[in-house]
Short mmCIF file of C-alpha atoms and ligand atoms in Angstrom, two decimals:
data_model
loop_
_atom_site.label_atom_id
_atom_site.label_comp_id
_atom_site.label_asym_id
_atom_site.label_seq_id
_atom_site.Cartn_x
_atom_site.Cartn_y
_atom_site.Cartn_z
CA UNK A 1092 -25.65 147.19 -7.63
CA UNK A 1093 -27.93 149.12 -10.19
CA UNK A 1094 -28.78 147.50 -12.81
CA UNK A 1095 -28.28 150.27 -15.76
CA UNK A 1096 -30.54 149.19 -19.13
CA UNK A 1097 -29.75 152.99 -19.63
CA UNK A 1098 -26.05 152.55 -20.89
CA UNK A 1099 -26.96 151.18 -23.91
CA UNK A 1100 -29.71 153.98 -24.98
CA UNK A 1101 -27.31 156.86 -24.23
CA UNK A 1102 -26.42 157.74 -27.39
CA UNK A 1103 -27.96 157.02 -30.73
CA UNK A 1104 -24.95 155.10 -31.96
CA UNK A 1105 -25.36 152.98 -29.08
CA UNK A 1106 -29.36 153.09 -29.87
CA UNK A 1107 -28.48 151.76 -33.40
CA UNK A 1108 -26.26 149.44 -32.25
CA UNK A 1109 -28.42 147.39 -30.27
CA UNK A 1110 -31.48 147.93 -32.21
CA UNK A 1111 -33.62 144.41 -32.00
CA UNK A 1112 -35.62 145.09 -35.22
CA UNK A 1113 -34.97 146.56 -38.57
CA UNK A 1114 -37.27 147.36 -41.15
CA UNK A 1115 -35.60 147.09 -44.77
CA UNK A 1116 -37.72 148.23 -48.49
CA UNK A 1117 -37.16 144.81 -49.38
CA UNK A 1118 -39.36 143.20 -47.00
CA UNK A 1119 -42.16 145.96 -47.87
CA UNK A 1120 -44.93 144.86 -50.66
CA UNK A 1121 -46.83 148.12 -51.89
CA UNK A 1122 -50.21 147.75 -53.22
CA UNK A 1123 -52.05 149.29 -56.03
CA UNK A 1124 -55.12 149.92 -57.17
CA UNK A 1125 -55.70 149.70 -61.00
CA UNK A 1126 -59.57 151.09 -62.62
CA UNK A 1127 -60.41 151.12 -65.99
CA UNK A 1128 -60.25 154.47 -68.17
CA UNK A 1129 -57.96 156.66 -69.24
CA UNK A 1130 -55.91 159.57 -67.80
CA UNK A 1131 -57.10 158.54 -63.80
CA UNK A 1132 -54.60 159.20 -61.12
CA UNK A 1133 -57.78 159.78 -58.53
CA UNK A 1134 -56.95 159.79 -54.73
CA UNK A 1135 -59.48 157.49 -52.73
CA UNK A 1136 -60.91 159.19 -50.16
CA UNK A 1137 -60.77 157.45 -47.38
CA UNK A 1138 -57.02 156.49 -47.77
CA UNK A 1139 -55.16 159.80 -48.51
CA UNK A 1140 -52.22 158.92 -50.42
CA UNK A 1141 -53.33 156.10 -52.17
CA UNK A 1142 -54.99 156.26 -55.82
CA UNK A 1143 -56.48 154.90 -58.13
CA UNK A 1144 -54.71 154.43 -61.49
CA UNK A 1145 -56.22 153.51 -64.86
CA UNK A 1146 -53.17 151.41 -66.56
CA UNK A 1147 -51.73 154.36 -69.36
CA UNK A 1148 -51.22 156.20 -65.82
CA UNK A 1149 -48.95 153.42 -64.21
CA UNK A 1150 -45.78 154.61 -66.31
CA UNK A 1151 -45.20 157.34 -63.99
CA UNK A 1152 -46.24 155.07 -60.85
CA UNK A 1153 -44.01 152.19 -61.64
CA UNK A 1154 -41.31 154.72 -61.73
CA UNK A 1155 -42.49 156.33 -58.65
CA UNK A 1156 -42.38 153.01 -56.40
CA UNK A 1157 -38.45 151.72 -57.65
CA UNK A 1158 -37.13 155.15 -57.03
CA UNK A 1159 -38.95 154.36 -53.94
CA UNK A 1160 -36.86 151.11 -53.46
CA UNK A 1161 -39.83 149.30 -53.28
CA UNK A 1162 -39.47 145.29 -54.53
CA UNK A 1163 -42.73 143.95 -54.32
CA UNK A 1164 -46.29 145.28 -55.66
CA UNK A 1165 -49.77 143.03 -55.10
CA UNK A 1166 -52.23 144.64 -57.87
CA UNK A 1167 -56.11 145.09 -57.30
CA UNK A 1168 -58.46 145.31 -59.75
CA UNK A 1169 -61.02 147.50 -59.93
CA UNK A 1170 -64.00 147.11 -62.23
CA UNK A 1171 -67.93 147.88 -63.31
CA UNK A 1172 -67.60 144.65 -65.43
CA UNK A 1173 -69.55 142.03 -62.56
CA UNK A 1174 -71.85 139.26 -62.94
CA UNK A 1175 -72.78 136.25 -60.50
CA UNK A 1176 -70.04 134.06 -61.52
CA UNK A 1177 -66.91 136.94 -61.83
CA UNK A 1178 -66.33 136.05 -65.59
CA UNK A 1179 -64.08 139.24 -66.18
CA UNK A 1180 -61.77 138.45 -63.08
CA UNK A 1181 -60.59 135.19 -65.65
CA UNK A 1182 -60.45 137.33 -69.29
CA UNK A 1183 -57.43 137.39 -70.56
CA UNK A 1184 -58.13 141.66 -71.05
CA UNK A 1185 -59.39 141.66 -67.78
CA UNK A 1186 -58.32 144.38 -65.67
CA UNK A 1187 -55.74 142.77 -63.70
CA UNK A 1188 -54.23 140.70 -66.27
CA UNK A 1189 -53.73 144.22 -68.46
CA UNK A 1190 -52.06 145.90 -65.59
CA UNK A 1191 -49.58 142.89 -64.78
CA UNK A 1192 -48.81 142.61 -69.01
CA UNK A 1193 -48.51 146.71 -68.33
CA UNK A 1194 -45.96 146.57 -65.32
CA UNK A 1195 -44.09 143.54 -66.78
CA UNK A 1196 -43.51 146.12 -69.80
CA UNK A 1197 -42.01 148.36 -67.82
CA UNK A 1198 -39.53 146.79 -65.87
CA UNK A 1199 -38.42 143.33 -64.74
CA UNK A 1200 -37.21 145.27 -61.70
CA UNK A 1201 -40.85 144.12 -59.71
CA UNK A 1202 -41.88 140.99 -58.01
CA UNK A 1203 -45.79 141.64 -59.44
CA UNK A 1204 -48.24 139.45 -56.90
CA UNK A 1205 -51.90 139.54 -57.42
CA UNK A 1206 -54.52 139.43 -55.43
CA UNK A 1207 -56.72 136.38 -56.36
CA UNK A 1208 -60.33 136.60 -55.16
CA UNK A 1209 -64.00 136.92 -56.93
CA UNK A 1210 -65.60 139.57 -55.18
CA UNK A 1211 -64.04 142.15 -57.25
CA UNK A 1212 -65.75 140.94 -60.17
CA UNK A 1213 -69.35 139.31 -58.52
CA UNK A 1214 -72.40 141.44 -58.80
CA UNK A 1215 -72.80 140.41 -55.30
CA UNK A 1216 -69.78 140.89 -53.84
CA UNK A 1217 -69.40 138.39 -52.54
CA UNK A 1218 -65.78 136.12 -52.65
CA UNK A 1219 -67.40 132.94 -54.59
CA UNK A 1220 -70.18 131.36 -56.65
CA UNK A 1221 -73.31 131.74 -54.30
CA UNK A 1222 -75.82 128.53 -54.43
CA UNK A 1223 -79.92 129.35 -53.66
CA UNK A 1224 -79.97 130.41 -50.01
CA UNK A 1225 -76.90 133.02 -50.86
CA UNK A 1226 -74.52 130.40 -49.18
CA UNK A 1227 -70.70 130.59 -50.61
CA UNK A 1228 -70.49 127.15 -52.72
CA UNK A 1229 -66.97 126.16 -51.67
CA UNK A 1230 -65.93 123.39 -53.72
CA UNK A 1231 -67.81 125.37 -56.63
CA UNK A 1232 -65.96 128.29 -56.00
CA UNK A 1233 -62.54 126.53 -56.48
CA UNK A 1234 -62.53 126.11 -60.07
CA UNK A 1235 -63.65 129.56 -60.67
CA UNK A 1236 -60.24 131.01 -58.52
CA UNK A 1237 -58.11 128.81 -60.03
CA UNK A 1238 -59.04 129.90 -63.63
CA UNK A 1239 -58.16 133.66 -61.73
CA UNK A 1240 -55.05 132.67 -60.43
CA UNK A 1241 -53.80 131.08 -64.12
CA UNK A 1242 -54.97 133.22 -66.03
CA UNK A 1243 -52.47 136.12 -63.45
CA UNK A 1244 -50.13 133.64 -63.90
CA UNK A 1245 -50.24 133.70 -68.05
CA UNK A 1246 -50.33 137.60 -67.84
CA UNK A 1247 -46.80 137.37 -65.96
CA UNK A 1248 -47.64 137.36 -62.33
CA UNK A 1249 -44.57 136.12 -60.46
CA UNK A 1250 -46.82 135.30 -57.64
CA UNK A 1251 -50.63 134.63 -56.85
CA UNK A 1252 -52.73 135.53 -53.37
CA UNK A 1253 -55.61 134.11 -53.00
CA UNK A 1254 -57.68 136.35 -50.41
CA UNK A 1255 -60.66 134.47 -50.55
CA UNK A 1256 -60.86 131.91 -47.91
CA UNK A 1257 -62.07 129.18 -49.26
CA UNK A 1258 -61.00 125.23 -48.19
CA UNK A 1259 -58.87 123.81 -51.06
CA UNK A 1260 -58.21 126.65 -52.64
CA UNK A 1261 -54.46 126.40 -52.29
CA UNK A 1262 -53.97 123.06 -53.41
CA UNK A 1263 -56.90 123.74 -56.37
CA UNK A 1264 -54.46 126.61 -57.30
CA UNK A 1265 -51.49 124.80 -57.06
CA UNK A 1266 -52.77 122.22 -59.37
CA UNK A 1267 -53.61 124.18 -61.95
CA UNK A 1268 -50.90 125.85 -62.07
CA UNK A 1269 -48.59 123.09 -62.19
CA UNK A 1270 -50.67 121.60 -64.79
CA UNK A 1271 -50.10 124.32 -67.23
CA UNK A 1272 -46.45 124.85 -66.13
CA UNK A 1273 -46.15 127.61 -63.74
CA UNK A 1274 -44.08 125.54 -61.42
CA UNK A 1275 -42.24 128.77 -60.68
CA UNK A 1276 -45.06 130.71 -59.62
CA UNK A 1277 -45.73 130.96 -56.22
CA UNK A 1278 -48.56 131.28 -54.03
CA UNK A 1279 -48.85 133.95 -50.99
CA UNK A 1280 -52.35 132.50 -49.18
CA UNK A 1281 -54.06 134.73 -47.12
CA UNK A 1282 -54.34 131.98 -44.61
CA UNK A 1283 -55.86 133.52 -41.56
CA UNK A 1284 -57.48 136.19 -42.57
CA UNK A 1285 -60.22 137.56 -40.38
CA UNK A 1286 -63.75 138.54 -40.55
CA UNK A 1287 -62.15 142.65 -39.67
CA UNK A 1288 -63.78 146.00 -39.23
CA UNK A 1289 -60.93 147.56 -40.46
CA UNK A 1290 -61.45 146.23 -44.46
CA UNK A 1291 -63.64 149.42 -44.37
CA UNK A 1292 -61.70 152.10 -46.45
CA UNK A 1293 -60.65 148.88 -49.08
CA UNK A 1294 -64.05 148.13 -50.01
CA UNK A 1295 -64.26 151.60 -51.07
CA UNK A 1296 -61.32 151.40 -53.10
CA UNK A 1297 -62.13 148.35 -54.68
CA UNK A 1298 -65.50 148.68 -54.61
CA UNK A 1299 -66.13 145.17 -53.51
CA UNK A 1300 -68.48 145.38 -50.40
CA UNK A 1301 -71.32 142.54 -50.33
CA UNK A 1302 -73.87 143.44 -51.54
CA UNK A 1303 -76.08 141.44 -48.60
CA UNK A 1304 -75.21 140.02 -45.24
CA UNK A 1305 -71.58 139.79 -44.50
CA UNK A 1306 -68.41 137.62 -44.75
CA UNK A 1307 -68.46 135.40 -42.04
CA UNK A 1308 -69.48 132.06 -42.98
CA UNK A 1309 -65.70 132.15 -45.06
CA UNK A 1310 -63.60 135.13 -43.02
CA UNK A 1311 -62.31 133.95 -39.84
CA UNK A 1312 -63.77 135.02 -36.43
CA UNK A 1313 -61.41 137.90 -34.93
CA UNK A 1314 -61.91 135.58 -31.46
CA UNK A 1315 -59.97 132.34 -32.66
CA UNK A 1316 -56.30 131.80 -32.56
CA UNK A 1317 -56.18 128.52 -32.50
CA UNK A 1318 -58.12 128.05 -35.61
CA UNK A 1319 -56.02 130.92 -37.64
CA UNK A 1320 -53.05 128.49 -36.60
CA UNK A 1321 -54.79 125.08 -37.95
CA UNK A 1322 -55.63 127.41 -41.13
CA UNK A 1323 -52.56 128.25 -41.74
CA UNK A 1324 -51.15 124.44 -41.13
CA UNK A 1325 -53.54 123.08 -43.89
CA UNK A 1326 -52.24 126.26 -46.63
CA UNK A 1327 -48.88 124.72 -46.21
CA UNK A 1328 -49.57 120.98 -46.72
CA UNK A 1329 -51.41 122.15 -50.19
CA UNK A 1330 -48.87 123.89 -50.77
CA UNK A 1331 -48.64 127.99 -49.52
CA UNK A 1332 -45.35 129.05 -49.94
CA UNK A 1333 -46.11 132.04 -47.90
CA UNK A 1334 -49.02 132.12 -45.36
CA UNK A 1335 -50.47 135.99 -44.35
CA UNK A 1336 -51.97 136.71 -41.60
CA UNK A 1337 -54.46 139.80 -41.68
CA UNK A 1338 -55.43 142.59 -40.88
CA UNK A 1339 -51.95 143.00 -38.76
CA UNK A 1340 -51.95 145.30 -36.03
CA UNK A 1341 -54.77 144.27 -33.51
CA UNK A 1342 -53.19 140.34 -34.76
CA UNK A 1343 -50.15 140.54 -33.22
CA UNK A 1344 -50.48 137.82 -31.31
CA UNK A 1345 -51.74 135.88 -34.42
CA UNK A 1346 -48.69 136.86 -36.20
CA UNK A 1347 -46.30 135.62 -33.67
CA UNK A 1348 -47.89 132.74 -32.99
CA UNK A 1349 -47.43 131.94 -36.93
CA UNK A 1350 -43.92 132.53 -36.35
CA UNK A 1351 -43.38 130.40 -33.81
CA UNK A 1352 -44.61 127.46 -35.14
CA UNK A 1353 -44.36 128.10 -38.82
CA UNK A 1354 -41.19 127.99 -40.69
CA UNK A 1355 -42.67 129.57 -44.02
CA UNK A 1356 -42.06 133.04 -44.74
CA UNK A 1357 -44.77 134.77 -42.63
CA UNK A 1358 -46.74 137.92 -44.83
CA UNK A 1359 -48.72 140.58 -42.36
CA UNK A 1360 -51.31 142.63 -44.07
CA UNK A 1361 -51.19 146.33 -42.65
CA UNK A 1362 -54.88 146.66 -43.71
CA UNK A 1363 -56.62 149.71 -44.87
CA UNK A 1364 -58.12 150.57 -42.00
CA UNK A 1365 -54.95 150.55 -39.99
CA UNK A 1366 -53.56 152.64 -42.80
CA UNK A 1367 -56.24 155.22 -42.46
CA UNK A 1368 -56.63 155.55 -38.90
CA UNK A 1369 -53.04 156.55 -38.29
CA UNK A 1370 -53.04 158.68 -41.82
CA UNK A 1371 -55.74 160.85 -40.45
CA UNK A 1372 -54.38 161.08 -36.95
CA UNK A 1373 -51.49 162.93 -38.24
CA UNK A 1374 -52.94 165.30 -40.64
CA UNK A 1375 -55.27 166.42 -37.63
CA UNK A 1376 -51.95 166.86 -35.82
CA UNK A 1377 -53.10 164.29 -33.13
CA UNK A 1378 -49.74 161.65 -33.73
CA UNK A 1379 -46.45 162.58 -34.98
CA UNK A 1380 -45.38 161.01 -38.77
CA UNK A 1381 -43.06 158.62 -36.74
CA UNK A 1382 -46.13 156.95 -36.17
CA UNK A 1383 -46.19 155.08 -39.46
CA UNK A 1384 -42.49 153.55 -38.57
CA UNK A 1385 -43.58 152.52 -35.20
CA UNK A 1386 -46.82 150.58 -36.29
CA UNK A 1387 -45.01 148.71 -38.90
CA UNK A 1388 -41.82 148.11 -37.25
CA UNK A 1389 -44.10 146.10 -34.43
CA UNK A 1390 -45.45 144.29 -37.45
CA UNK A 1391 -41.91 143.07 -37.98
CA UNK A 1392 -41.25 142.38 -34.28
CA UNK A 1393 -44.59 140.44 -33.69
CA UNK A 1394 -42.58 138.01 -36.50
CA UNK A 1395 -44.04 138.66 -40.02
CA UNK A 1396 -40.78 138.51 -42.16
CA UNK A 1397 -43.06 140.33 -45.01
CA UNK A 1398 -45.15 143.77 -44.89
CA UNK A 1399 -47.96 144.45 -47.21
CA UNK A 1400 -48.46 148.01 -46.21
CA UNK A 1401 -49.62 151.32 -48.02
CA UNK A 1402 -47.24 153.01 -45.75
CA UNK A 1403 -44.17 151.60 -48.18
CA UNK A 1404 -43.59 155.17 -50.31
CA UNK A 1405 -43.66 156.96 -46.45
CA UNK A 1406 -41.35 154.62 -44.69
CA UNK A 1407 -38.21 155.09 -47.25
CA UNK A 1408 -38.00 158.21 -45.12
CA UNK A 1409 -37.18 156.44 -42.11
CA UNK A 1410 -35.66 153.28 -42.98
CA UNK A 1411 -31.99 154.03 -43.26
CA UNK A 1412 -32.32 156.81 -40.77
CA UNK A 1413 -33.31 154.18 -38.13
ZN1 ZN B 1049 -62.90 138.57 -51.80
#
């Protein structure tokens, strides 16, 4: 007897029928970039599509992404205001914390995350207080995120995502948090998030490359597995209620892995680089536009329940269609 696979792709009722893997708006989170100024809706270069907004121009945005059926937004900040010790990245009119009082203005329709890290706001770029040799001081560093991630919190951010890498910084977070009474604010941690080539196109957009050397005494090597898995173990005992994984697509394995032994929502990051490569490949006419669908969708099969992607506005064009 032949065995025939083929009956059930012969017609695309029977395709959608016995389709494994569905993507759905709700699972998408859309980031955005917020600059100071007025009147900027600039596109960044190296990620056509996505812009740069100063906050009087997020009316029309905010707008934009729930017609999109979008849920979820994660808000960058993007700044010339840097020193050492990434003072404005805690002011209460810092950039961020204007754009989530901005959103929250505009509609409780959002789930606003924000992305908690210092090297938006270092002089150095770098993603914590440095001590003399330029070394990341980790247990220095804590304090300094967790006055970031309350003072997001105060603004109105449903949900804080520390990118940074530190050890602690979850259960610093938590603490402080809890202390001033933002039980109800979660935390998405970027637990295994890797030392990637494909950050490229970001750092442009938030203007946040180091300024010397590199990230990898904090970012995890692209080679370990087995340590992204232990990260992500110690996130949840502080207290993650989410754990990412990131950059996404050449972390598959990572991903599922998380999955598998993790029973906390799993975020994937569909990094900027991933987002760029494919973006360009189309408008030289090299992939077809399905190729967004395809390289997210495997996101969702490789286990992440949750998408951070820049693809969210394109995909409402397929999802539904699927
Ligand atoms: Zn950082």
């Amino acid at each position: 007897m032949i065995r025939r696979p083929r009956r059930l792709r012969v017609s695309k009722i029977t395709r959608d029928l016995v389709r494994e893997t569905r993507l759905d708006m709700k699972v998408l989170v859309y980031p955005i970039f917020v600059v100071e100024g007025e009147n900027i809706k600039s596109e960044i270069k190296s990620m056509p599509g996505v812009y740069h907004f100063s906050i009087d121009k997020l009316d029309d945005e905010i707008e934009d992404i729930i017609n999109h059926g979008i849920q979820n937004i994660m808000i960058f900040g993007v700044t010339h205001d840097k020193d050492a010790c990434a003072s404005s990245g805690f002011a209460e009119d810092g950039i961020v914390q204007r754009a989530v009082r901005k959103v929250k203005s505009l509609t409780n329709d959002l789930n606003v995350i924000t992305d908690v890290c210092m090297c938006e706001y270092t002089d150095h770029g770098h993603c914590g207080i440095l001590d003399d040799t330029g070394y990341v001081d980790n247990d220095r560093t804590l304090a300094v995120l967790a006055k970031i991630a309350l003072s997001h919190a105060q603004a109105g951010a449903d949900m804080v995502a520390p990118s940074d890498m530190m050890d602690g910084r979850v259960g610093a977070i938590r603490k402080v948090l809890d202390e001033h009474g933002f039980v109800k604010v979660g935390i998405m941690a970027y637990s295994a998030k890797f030392a990637s080539n494909f950050y490229g196109p970001f750092r442009d957009a938030a203007d946040s490359a180091p300024a010397f050397g590199d990230r990898k005494t904090y970012q995890m090597d692209p080679s370990n597995f087995r340590e992204a898995m232990l990260e992500c173990a110690y996130d949840i005992e502080e207290g993650a209620d989410m754990i990412m994984v990131k950059p996404a697509l050449s972390y598959l394995d990572v991903i599922r892995g998380a999955r598998d032994r993790f029973d906390v929502p799993i975020v994937a990051y569909n990094v900027s680089g991933e987002y760029s490569m494919i973006k360009l490949a189309i408008s030289q006419g090299l992939l077809n536009e399905e190729a967004m669908y395809e390289a997210v969708m495997s996101i969702k099969r490789a286990g992440a329940d949750i998408i951070i992607t820049y693809f969210a506005k394109d995909l409402v064009r397929y999802i539904g269609s699927y």
